[in-house]
Amino acid sequence: MAASNVRSDLSKGIKKIMVVFPNIEHKYHTSGENAGLLQRIDSDVASKIKELVVEEGVANVEEMQRHLTSFVMKNVTPAPSRTKRRFAPTKKVIRYHMNKAAKKGCDSNDDQHNLVQLVSVISV
């Protein structure tokens, strides 16, 4: 019906601009407390994971969660809700960042340099 009205108006030389806005409802994304479930991990928390893996040798995800909880409680004010994944990441996210930190440590330039020196000493 609307299309026929537009055609008849165009044939009469009437031009209209129609703008359609969506409803203001939060229909296609979460809001409120649940919005915190989709946040990326905080950069300070990611740095703390890297530090604990590289310097302290933390290899257990549950132990890392305990360290991160105490780190967030001491360093973030006001204390964020436990539903905010930015400061309380899931075990899967923690494991990902732990593996990333461990893998990055394997590709260190110092290690590569030391390996080249060892190979040159052995081959001589």
CSV table of N, CA and C in Angstrom, one decimal:
chain,number,residue,atom,x,y,z
A,1,MET,N,0.8,-1.2,0.0
A,1,MET,CA,0.0,0.0,0.0
A,1,MET,C,0.9,1.3,0.0
A,2,ALA,N,1.9,1.3,0.8
A,2,ALA,CA,2.8,2.4,0.9
A,2,ALA,C,3.5,2.6,-0.5
A,3,ALA,N,3.9,1.5,-1.1
A,3,ALA,CA,4.6,1.6,-2.4
A,3,ALA,C,3.7,2.3,-3.5
A,4,SER,N,2.4,1.9,-3.5
A,4,SER,CA,1.5,2.5,-4.4
A,4,SER,C,1.3,4.0,-4.2
A,5,ASN,N,1.3,4.4,-2.9
A,5,ASN,CA,1.2,5.8,-2.6
A,5,ASN,C,2.4,6.6,-3.1
A,6,VAL,N,3.6,6.0,-2.9
A,6,VAL,CA,4.8,6.6,-3.4
A,6,VAL,C,4.8,6.8,-4.9
A,7,ARG,N,4.3,5.7,-5.6
A,7,ARG,CA,4.3,5.8,-7.1
A,7,ARG,C,3.3,6.9,-7.5
A,8,SER,N,2.1,6.9,-6.9
A,8,SER,CA,1.2,8.0,-7.3
A,8,SER,C,1.7,9.4,-7.0
A,9,ASP,N,2.3,9.6,-5.9
A,9,ASP,CA,2.9,10.9,-5.6
A,9,ASP,C,4.0,11.3,-6.6
A,10,LEU,N,4.8,10.3,-7.0
A,10,LEU,CA,5.9,10.6,-7.9
A,10,LEU,C,5.3,10.9,-9.3
A,11,SER,N,4.2,10.2,-9.7
A,11,SER,CA,3.6,10.6,-11.0
A,11,SER,C,3.0,12.0,-11.0
A,12,LYS,N,2.6,12.4,-9.8
A,12,LYS,CA,2.0,13.8,-9.7
A,12,LYS,C,3.1,14.8,-9.5
A,13,GLY,N,4.3,14.4,-9.4
A,13,GLY,CA,5.4,15.3,-9.2
A,13,GLY,C,5.7,15.7,-7.8
A,14,ILE,N,5.1,15.0,-6.9
A,14,ILE,CA,5.4,15.2,-5.4
A,14,ILE,C,6.5,14.4,-5.0
A,15,LYS,N,7.5,15.0,-4.4
A,15,LYS,CA,8.6,14.3,-3.8
A,15,LYS,C,8.6,14.4,-2.3
A,16,LYS,N,8.8,13.3,-1.7
A,16,LYS,CA,8.9,13.2,-0.2
A,16,LYS,C,10.1,12.5,0.2
A,17,ILE,N,10.6,12.9,1.4
A,17,ILE,CA,11.7,12.1,2.0
A,17,ILE,C,11.2,11.4,3.2
A,18,MET,N,11.4,10.1,3.2
A,18,MET,CA,10.9,9.3,4.4
A,18,MET,C,12.1,8.8,5.1
A,19,VAL,N,12.1,9.0,6.4
A,19,VAL,CA,13.1,8.5,7.3
A,19,VAL,C,12.5,7.6,8.3
A,20,VAL,N,13.0,6.4,8.5
A,20,VAL,CA,12.4,5.5,9.4
A,20,VAL,C,13.5,5.2,10.5
A,21,PHE,N,13.2,5.4,11.7
A,21,PHE,CA,14.1,5.2,12.8
A,21,PHE,C,13.6,3.9,13.6
A,22,PRO,N,14.6,3.1,14.0
A,22,PRO,CA,14.2,1.9,14.8
A,22,PRO,C,13.7,2.3,16.2
A,23,ASN,N,13.0,1.4,16.8
A,23,ASN,CA,12.6,1.7,18.2
A,23,ASN,C,13.7,1.9,19.1
A,24,ILE,N,13.5,2.7,20.2
A,24,ILE,CA,14.6,3.0,21.1
A,24,ILE,C,14.9,1.9,22.0
A,25,GLU,N,14.1,0.8,22.0
A,25,GLU,CA,14.3,-0.3,22.9
A,25,GLU,C,15.7,-0.9,22.7
A,26,HIS,N,16.2,-1.5,23.7
A,26,HIS,CA,17.5,-2.2,23.6
A,26,HIS,C,17.2,-3.6,23.2
A,27,LYS,N,17.0,-3.8,21.9
A,27,LYS,CA,16.5,-5.0,21.3
A,27,LYS,C,17.6,-6.0,20.9
A,28,TYR,N,18.7,-5.4,20.3
A,28,TYR,CA,19.7,-6.3,19.7
A,28,TYR,C,21.0,-6.3,20.5
A,29,HIS,N,21.0,-5.9,21.7
A,29,HIS,CA,22.2,-6.0,22.5
A,29,HIS,C,21.8,-6.0,24.0
A,30,THR,N,22.7,-6.5,24.8
A,30,THR,CA,22.4,-6.6,26.3
A,30,THR,C,22.6,-5.2,26.9
A,31,SER,N,21.9,-5.0,28.0
A,31,SER,CA,22.0,-3.8,28.7
A,31,SER,C,21.9,-4.1,30.2
A,32,GLY,N,22.3,-3.1,31.0
A,32,GLY,CA,22.3,-3.3,32.5
A,32,GLY,C,23.4,-4.1,32.9
A,33,GLU,N,23.2,-4.9,33.9
A,33,GLU,CA,24.2,-5.8,34.5
A,33,GLU,C,24.8,-6.8,33.5
A,34,ASN,N,23.9,-7.3,32.6
A,34,ASN,CA,24.4,-8.2,31.6
A,34,ASN,C,25.3,-7.7,30.6
A,35,ALA,N,25.4,-6.4,30.4
A,35,ALA,CA,26.2,-5.7,29.4
A,35,ALA,C,27.7,-6.0,29.8
A,36,GLY,N,28.0,-6.2,31.0
A,36,GLY,CA,29.4,-6.5,31.5
A,36,GLY,C,29.9,-7.8,31.0
A,37,LEU,N,29.0,-8.7,30.6
A,37,LEU,CA,29.5,-10.0,30.2
A,37,LEU,C,30.2,-10.0,28.9
A,38,LEU,N,30.1,-9.0,28.1
A,38,LEU,CA,30.7,-8.9,26.7
A,38,LEU,C,31.9,-8.0,26.6
A,39,GLN,N,32.4,-7.6,27.7
A,39,GLN,CA,33.5,-6.6,27.7
A,39,GLN,C,34.8,-7.4,27.5
A,40,ARG,N,35.7,-6.7,26.8
A,40,ARG,CA,37.1,-7.2,26.7
A,40,ARG,C,37.8,-7.1,28.0
A,41,ILE,N,38.9,-7.8,28.2
A,41,ILE,CA,39.7,-7.8,29.4
A,41,ILE,C,40.4,-6.5,29.5
A,42,ASP,N,40.5,-6.0,30.7
A,42,ASP,CA,41.2,-4.7,30.9
A,42,ASP,C,42.7,-4.9,30.7
A,43,SER,N,43.4,-3.9,30.1
A,43,SER,CA,44.8,-4.0,29.8
A,43,SER,C,45.7,-4.2,31.0
A,44,ASP,N,45.3,-3.6,32.1
A,44,ASP,CA,46.1,-3.8,33.4
A,44,ASP,C,46.0,-5.3,33.8
A,45,VAL,N,44.8,-5.9,33.7
A,45,VAL,CA,44.6,-7.3,34.0
A,45,VAL,C,45.4,-8.2,33.1
A,46,ALA,N,45.4,-7.9,31.8
A,46,ALA,CA,46.2,-8.7,30.8
A,46,ALA,C,47.7,-8.6,31.1
A,47,SER,N,48.1,-7.4,31.5
A,47,SER,CA,49.5,-7.2,31.8
A,47,SER,C,49.9,-8.0,33.1
A,48,LYS,N,49.0,-8.0,34.1
A,48,LYS,CA,49.2,-8.8,35.3
A,48,LYS,C,49.3,-10.2,35.0
A,49,ILE,N,48.5,-10.7,34.1
A,49,ILE,CA,48.6,-12.2,33.7
A,49,ILE,C,49.9,-12.4,33.1
A,50,LYS,N,50.4,-11.6,32.2
A,50,LYS,CA,51.7,-11.8,31.5
A,50,LYS,C,52.8,-11.7,32.6
A,51,GLU,N,52.7,-10.8,33.5
A,51,GLU,CA,53.7,-10.7,34.5
A,51,GLU,C,53.8,-11.9,35.4
A,52,LEU,N,52.6,-12.4,35.8
A,52,LEU,CA,52.6,-13.6,36.7
A,52,LEU,C,53.1,-14.8,36.0
A,53,VAL,N,52.8,-15.0,34.7
A,53,VAL,CA,53.2,-16.1,33.9
A,53,VAL,C,54.7,-16.1,33.7
A,54,VAL,N,55.2,-14.9,33.3
A,54,VAL,CA,56.6,-14.8,32.9
A,54,VAL,C,57.6,-14.8,34.1
A,55,GLU,N,57.2,-13.9,35.1
A,55,GLU,CA,58.1,-13.7,36.3
A,55,GLU,C,57.9,-14.6,37.4
A,56,GLU,N,56.6,-15.0,37.7
A,56,GLU,CA,56.3,-15.8,38.8
A,56,GLU,C,56.1,-17.3,38.5
A,57,GLY,N,55.9,-17.6,37.2
A,57,GLY,CA,55.7,-18.9,36.8
A,57,GLY,C,54.4,-19.6,37.1
A,58,VAL,N,53.3,-18.7,37.2
A,58,VAL,CA,52.0,-19.2,37.5
A,58,VAL,C,51.5,-20.0,36.3
A,59,ALA,N,51.1,-21.3,36.5
A,59,ALA,CA,50.7,-22.1,35.4
A,59,ALA,C,49.3,-22.6,35.5
A,60,ASN,N,48.7,-22.4,36.7
A,60,ASN,CA,47.3,-22.9,37.0
A,60,ASN,C,46.3,-21.8,36.9
A,61,VAL,N,45.2,-22.1,36.1
A,61,VAL,CA,44.2,-21.1,35.9
A,61,VAL,C,43.5,-20.7,37.2
A,62,GLU,N,43.2,-21.6,38.0
A,62,GLU,CA,42.5,-21.3,39.3
A,62,GLU,C,43.4,-20.4,40.2
A,63,GLU,N,44.7,-20.7,40.2
A,63,GLU,CA,45.6,-19.9,41.0
A,63,GLU,C,45.7,-18.5,40.4
A,64,MET,N,45.7,-18.4,39.0
A,64,MET,CA,45.7,-17.1,38.4
A,64,MET,C,44.5,-16.3,38.7
A,65,GLN,N,43.3,-17.0,38.8
A,65,GLN,CA,42.1,-16.3,39.1
A,65,GLN,C,42.2,-15.7,40.5
A,66,ARG,N,42.8,-16.4,41.5
A,66,ARG,CA,42.9,-15.8,42.8
A,66,ARG,C,43.8,-14.6,42.8
A,67,HIS,N,44.9,-14.7,42.1
A,67,HIS,CA,45.9,-13.6,42.0
A,67,HIS,C,45.1,-12.4,41.3
A,68,LEU,N,44.4,-12.6,40.3
A,68,LEU,CA,43.7,-11.5,39.6
A,68,LEU,C,42.6,-10.9,40.5
A,69,THR,N,41.9,-11.7,41.3
A,69,THR,CA,40.9,-11.2,42.1
A,69,THR,C,41.5,-10.2,43.2
A,70,SER,N,42.6,-10.7,43.8
A,70,SER,CA,43.3,-9.8,44.8
A,70,SER,C,43.9,-8.6,44.1
A,71,PHE,N,44.4,-8.7,42.9
A,71,PHE,CA,45.0,-7.6,42.2
A,71,PHE,C,43.9,-6.5,41.9
A,72,VAL,N,42.7,-7.0,41.4
A,72,VAL,CA,41.6,-6.0,41.1
A,72,VAL,C,41.1,-5.4,42.4
A,73,MET,N,41.0,-6.1,43.4
A,73,MET,CA,40.4,-5.5,44.7
A,73,MET,C,41.4,-4.5,45.2
A,74,LYS,N,42.7,-4.7,45.1
A,74,LYS,CA,43.7,-3.7,45.6
A,74,LYS,C,43.8,-2.5,44.7
A,75,ASN,N,43.7,-2.7,43.4
A,75,ASN,CA,44.1,-1.6,42.4
A,75,ASN,C,43.0,-0.9,41.7
A,76,VAL,N,41.8,-1.4,41.8
A,76,VAL,CA,40.7,-0.8,41.1
A,76,VAL,C,39.7,-0.3,42.1
A,77,THR,N,39.4,1.0,42.0
A,77,THR,CA,38.4,1.6,42.9
A,77,THR,C,37.4,2.4,42.1
A,78,PRO,N,36.2,2.3,42.4
A,78,PRO,CA,35.6,1.4,43.3
A,78,PRO,C,35.6,0.0,42.8
A,79,ALA,N,35.5,-1.0,43.7
A,79,ALA,CA,35.7,-2.4,43.3
A,79,ALA,C,34.5,-2.7,42.3
A,80,PRO,N,34.9,-3.3,41.2
A,80,PRO,CA,33.9,-3.6,40.2
A,80,PRO,C,33.1,-4.8,40.5
A,81,SER,N,32.0,-5.0,39.9
A,81,SER,CA,31.1,-6.1,40.1
A,81,SER,C,31.8,-7.4,39.6
A,82,ARG,N,31.5,-8.5,40.1
A,82,ARG,CA,32.0,-9.8,39.6
A,82,ARG,C,31.4,-10.2,38.2
A,83,THR,N,30.4,-9.5,37.8
A,83,THR,CA,29.8,-9.8,36.5
A,83,THR,C,30.5,-9.0,35.4
A,84,LYS,N,31.3,-8.1,35.8
A,84,LYS,CA,32.1,-7.3,34.8
A,84,LYS,C,33.3,-8.2,34.3
A,85,ARG,N,33.2,-8.7,33.1
A,85,ARG,CA,34.2,-9.6,32.6
A,85,ARG,C,35.5,-8.8,32.3
A,86,ARG,N,35.4,-7.5,32.3
A,86,ARG,CA,36.6,-6.7,32.1
A,86,ARG,C,37.6,-6.9,33.2
A,87,PHE,N,37.1,-7.1,34.4
A,87,PHE,CA,38.0,-7.2,35.6
A,87,PHE,C,37.9,-8.6,36.2
A,88,ALA,N,36.9,-9.4,35.8
A,88,ALA,CA,36.8,-10.8,36.2
A,88,ALA,C,36.7,-11.7,35.0
A,89,PRO,N,37.7,-12.0,34.3
A,89,PRO,CA,37.6,-12.8,33.1
A,89,PRO,C,37.3,-14.2,33.3
A,90,THR,N,36.7,-14.9,32.4
A,90,THR,CA,36.4,-16.3,32.5
A,90,THR,C,37.7,-17.1,32.5
A,91,LYS,N,37.6,-18.4,32.9
A,91,LYS,CA,38.8,-19.3,32.8
A,91,LYS,C,39.3,-19.4,31.4
A,92,LYS,N,38.4,-19.5,30.4
A,92,LYS,CA,38.8,-19.6,29.0
A,92,LYS,C,39.7,-18.4,28.6
A,93,VAL,N,39.3,-17.2,29.0
A,93,VAL,CA,40.0,-16.0,28.6
A,93,VAL,C,41.3,-15.9,29.4
A,94,ILE,N,41.3,-16.3,30.6
A,94,ILE,CA,42.6,-16.3,31.4
A,94,ILE,C,43.6,-17.3,30.8
A,95,ARG,N,43.1,-18.5,30.4
A,95,ARG,CA,43.9,-19.5,29.8
A,95,ARG,C,44.5,-19.0,28.5
A,96,TYR,N,43.7,-18.3,27.7
A,96,TYR,CA,44.2,-17.8,26.4
A,96,TYR,C,45.3,-16.8,26.7
A,97,HIS,N,45.2,-15.9,27.6
A,97,HIS,CA,46.2,-14.9,27.9
A,97,HIS,C,47.4,-15.5,28.5
A,98,MET,N,47.3,-16.6,29.3
A,98,MET,CA,48.4,-17.3,29.9
A,98,MET,C,49.2,-18.0,28.8
A,99,ASN,N,48.5,-18.6,27.8
A,99,ASN,CA,49.2,-19.3,26.7
A,99,ASN,C,49.9,-18.3,25.8
A,100,LYS,N,49.2,-17.1,25.6
A,100,LYS,CA,49.8,-16.1,24.8
A,100,LYS,C,51.1,-15.6,25.4
A,101,ALA,N,51.1,-15.4,26.7
A,101,ALA,CA,52.3,-14.9,27.4
A,101,ALA,C,53.4,-15.9,27.4
A,102,ALA,N,53.0,-17.2,27.6
A,102,ALA,CA,54.1,-18.2,27.6
A,102,ALA,C,54.7,-18.4,26.2
A,103,LYS,N,53.8,-18.3,25.2
A,103,LYS,CA,54.3,-18.4,23.8
A,103,LYS,C,55.2,-17.3,23.4
A,104,LYS,N,54.8,-16.1,23.8
A,104,LYS,CA,55.6,-14.9,23.5
A,104,LYS,C,57.0,-15.0,24.2
A,105,GLY,N,57.1,-15.6,25.4
A,105,GLY,CA,58.3,-15.8,26.1
A,105,GLY,C,59.2,-16.7,25.3
A,106,CYS,N,58.6,-17.7,24.6
A,106,CYS,CA,59.4,-18.7,23.8
A,106,CYS,C,60.1,-18.0,22.6
A,107,ASP,N,59.5,-17.0,22.1
A,107,ASP,CA,60.1,-16.3,20.9
A,107,ASP,C,60.9,-15.1,21.3
A,108,SER,N,61.5,-15.1,22.4
A,108,SER,CA,62.3,-14.0,22.8
A,108,SER,C,63.5,-13.8,22.0
A,109,ASN,N,63.9,-12.5,21.7
A,109,ASN,CA,65.1,-12.2,20.9
A,109,ASN,C,66.4,-12.7,21.6
A,110,ASP,N,66.4,-12.6,22.9
A,110,ASP,CA,67.5,-13.0,23.7
A,110,ASP,C,67.8,-14.5,23.5
A,111,ASP,N,66.7,-15.3,23.5
A,111,ASP,CA,66.8,-16.7,23.3
A,111,ASP,C,67.3,-17.0,21.9
A,112,GLN,N,66.8,-16.3,20.9
A,112,GLN,CA,67.3,-16.5,19.6
A,112,GLN,C,68.8,-16.2,19.4
A,113,HIS,N,69.2,-15.1,20.1
A,113,HIS,CA,70.6,-14.7,20.0
A,113,HIS,C,71.5,-15.8,20.7
A,114,ASN,N,71.0,-16.3,21.9
A,114,ASN,CA,71.8,-17.3,22.6
A,114,ASN,C,71.9,-18.6,21.8
A,115,LEU,N,70.8,-18.9,21.1
A,115,LEU,CA,70.8,-20.1,20.3
A,115,LEU,C,71.8,-20.0,19.2
A,116,VAL,N,71.9,-18.9,18.5
A,116,VAL,CA,72.8,-18.7,17.4
A,116,VAL,C,74.2,-18.8,18.0
A,117,GLN,N,74.5,-18.3,19.1
A,117,GLN,CA,75.8,-18.4,19.7
A,117,GLN,C,76.2,-19.8,20.1
A,118,LEU,N,75.2,-20.6,20.6
A,118,LEU,CA,75.5,-22.0,21.0
A,118,LEU,C,75.7,-22.8,19.7
A,119,VAL,N,75.0,-22.6,18.7
A,119,VAL,CA,75.2,-23.3,17.4
A,119,VAL,C,76.5,-23.0,16.8
A,120,SER,N,77.0,-21.8,16.9
A,120,SER,CA,78.3,-21.4,16.4
A,120,SER,C,79.4,-22.0,17.2
A,121,VAL,N,79.2,-22.1,18.5
A,121,VAL,CA,80.2,-22.8,19.3
A,121,VAL,C,80.3,-24.3,19.1
A,122,ILE,N,79.1,-24.9,18.9
A,122,ILE,CA,79.1,-26.4,18.7
A,122,ILE,C,79.6,-26.7,17.3
A,123,SER,N,79.4,-25.9,16.3
A,123,SER,CA,79.8,-26.2,14.9
A,123,SER,C,81.3,-26.0,14.7
A,124,VAL,N,81.9,-25.3,15.7
A,124,VAL,CA,83.4,-25.0,15.5
A,124,VAL,C,84.2,-26.1,16.0
